[in-house]
Amino acid sequence: MVKLIHKSELCFDLLAPLIRNKPFSGHSTKRMHPGELYIYNNRIYIHDDNRWYLADINDILDIKSKSSHKQLIIQFWNYDLILFCKDYTHLLALRDFLFLIQGYPITDKFSFSNSGNIGGCE
């Protein structure tokens, strides 16, 4: 297993899909759960105190980052995974890692764009 983000640093929440073309404005960290995130065999495993959550990396539709809220939104077809980390660079590393697994090249446009394309920053 590859542990990417330590338990004390990561909070997450699962939401019904946001409107895909609407800009992501941030999510309240008060409702988020502390947890651990692992990546193994192209799957994301998230564990909180009570249960495990599983997502297939190949099912990711879009990944957006929100630097002003230190959040990352990973969009799947039936839910959105919102991640928060005090050290925002951990989320950016996770975003880039997921992007590489999916086989997309990382370019300057990818890292600094305001576009709605996968990996865009807002």
Coordinates of C-alpha atoms in Angstrom, one line a residue:
M1 CA 0.0 0.0 0.0
V2 CA 1.0 3.6 -0.6
K3 CA 0.1 6.0 2.1
L4 CA -0.1 9.4 0.5
I5 CA -1.6 11.6 3.2
H6 CA -1.4 11.1 6.9
K7 CA -4.6 10.7 9.0
S8 CA -4.1 13.9 11.0
E9 CA -3.9 16.0 7.8
L10 CA -6.8 14.8 5.6
C11 CA -10.5 15.5 5.9
F12 CA -13.1 14.3 3.3
D13 CA -16.7 14.3 2.4
L14 CA -18.9 12.6 -0.2
L15 CA -21.5 14.6 -2.0
A16 CA -24.1 14.2 -4.7
P17 CA -22.6 15.4 -8.0
L18 CA -22.3 19.1 -8.3
I19 CA -23.6 20.8 -11.4
R20 CA -20.7 20.0 -13.7
N21 CA -20.4 23.4 -15.4
K22 CA -20.9 25.4 -12.3
P23 CA -17.6 26.7 -10.6
F24 CA -16.8 24.9 -7.4
S25 CA -17.0 27.5 -4.6
G26 CA -15.6 25.4 -1.7
H27 CA -17.1 23.1 0.9
S28 CA -17.4 23.7 4.6
T29 CA -14.7 21.8 6.5
K30 CA -17.0 21.5 9.5
R31 CA -18.9 18.6 7.9
M32 CA -15.8 16.8 6.8
H33 CA -14.5 13.6 8.3
P34 CA -10.9 13.0 9.3
G35 CA -9.5 10.0 7.5
E36 CA -6.6 8.2 5.8
L37 CA -6.2 7.9 2.1
Y38 CA -4.4 5.0 0.3
I39 CA -3.9 4.2 -3.3
Y40 CA -3.4 0.5 -4.4
N41 CA -4.0 -1.2 -7.7
N42 CA -5.6 1.9 -9.4
R43 CA -8.1 2.3 -6.5
I44 CA -8.5 4.9 -3.9
Y45 CA -9.2 3.7 -0.4
I46 CA -10.3 6.1 2.3
H47 CA -10.8 5.1 5.9
D48 CA -12.4 7.0 8.7
D49 CA -13.0 5.7 12.2
N50 CA -16.0 3.6 11.2
R51 CA -15.7 2.4 7.6
W52 CA -13.8 2.1 4.3
Y53 CA -14.7 3.8 1.1
L54 CA -13.4 2.6 -2.3
A55 CA -13.2 4.3 -5.7
D56 CA -11.7 3.2 -9.0
I57 CA -9.3 5.8 -10.4
N58 CA -10.4 4.9 -13.9
D59 CA -13.9 6.2 -13.0
I60 CA -12.7 9.7 -12.3
L61 CA -14.4 12.2 -14.6
D62 CA -12.7 15.4 -13.5
I63 CA -10.3 16.7 -10.8
K64 CA -10.4 20.3 -9.7
S65 CA -8.4 22.2 -7.1
K66 CA -9.5 25.1 -5.0
S67 CA -6.5 26.8 -3.5
S68 CA -8.4 29.4 -1.5
H69 CA -10.2 26.6 0.4
K70 CA -7.2 24.1 0.3
Q71 CA -9.6 21.6 -1.3
L72 CA -9.6 19.1 -4.1
I73 CA -12.7 17.8 -5.7
I74 CA -12.6 14.5 -7.5
Q75 CA -15.7 14.0 -9.6
F76 CA -17.1 10.6 -10.3
W77 CA -20.4 9.9 -12.3
N78 CA -22.5 9.3 -9.1
Y79 CA -20.7 11.3 -6.4
D80 CA -18.1 13.9 -5.7
L81 CA -15.2 13.3 -3.3
I82 CA -14.1 16.5 -1.5
L83 CA -10.7 16.5 0.1
F84 CA -9.2 19.1 2.5
C85 CA -5.7 19.3 3.8
K86 CA -4.0 22.0 5.8
D87 CA -0.9 21.5 3.7
Y88 CA -2.4 22.1 0.3
T89 CA 0.7 20.9 -1.5
H90 CA -0.2 17.3 -0.4
L91 CA -3.5 17.6 -2.4
L92 CA -1.6 19.0 -5.4
A93 CA 0.7 16.1 -5.3
L94 CA -2.2 13.7 -5.0
R95 CA -3.9 15.5 -8.0
D96 CA -0.8 15.1 -10.1
F97 CA -0.3 11.5 -9.1
L98 CA -3.9 10.6 -10.1
F99 CA -3.4 12.5 -13.3
L100 CA -0.3 10.5 -14.1
I101 CA -2.0 7.2 -13.3
Q102 CA -4.8 8.0 -15.8
G103 CA -2.1 8.7 -18.4
Y104 CA -2.6 12.4 -19.0
P105 CA 0.5 14.5 -19.5
I106 CA 1.2 17.3 -17.0
T107 CA 1.9 20.6 -18.7
D108 CA 2.1 24.2 -17.6
K109 CA -1.5 24.7 -18.7
F110 CA -2.5 21.7 -16.5
S111 CA -0.8 23.1 -13.4
F112 CA -1.8 26.8 -13.7
S113 CA -4.9 26.9 -15.8
N114 CA -8.3 28.3 -14.8
S115 CA -10.0 26.1 -17.4
G116 CA -12.7 23.6 -16.7
N117 CA -10.5 20.9 -18.1
I118 CA -9.4 18.0 -15.9
G119 CA -6.9 19.2 -13.4
G120 CA -7.7 22.8 -13.7
C121 CA -7.2 25.2 -10.8
E122 CA -9.8 27.6 -9.6

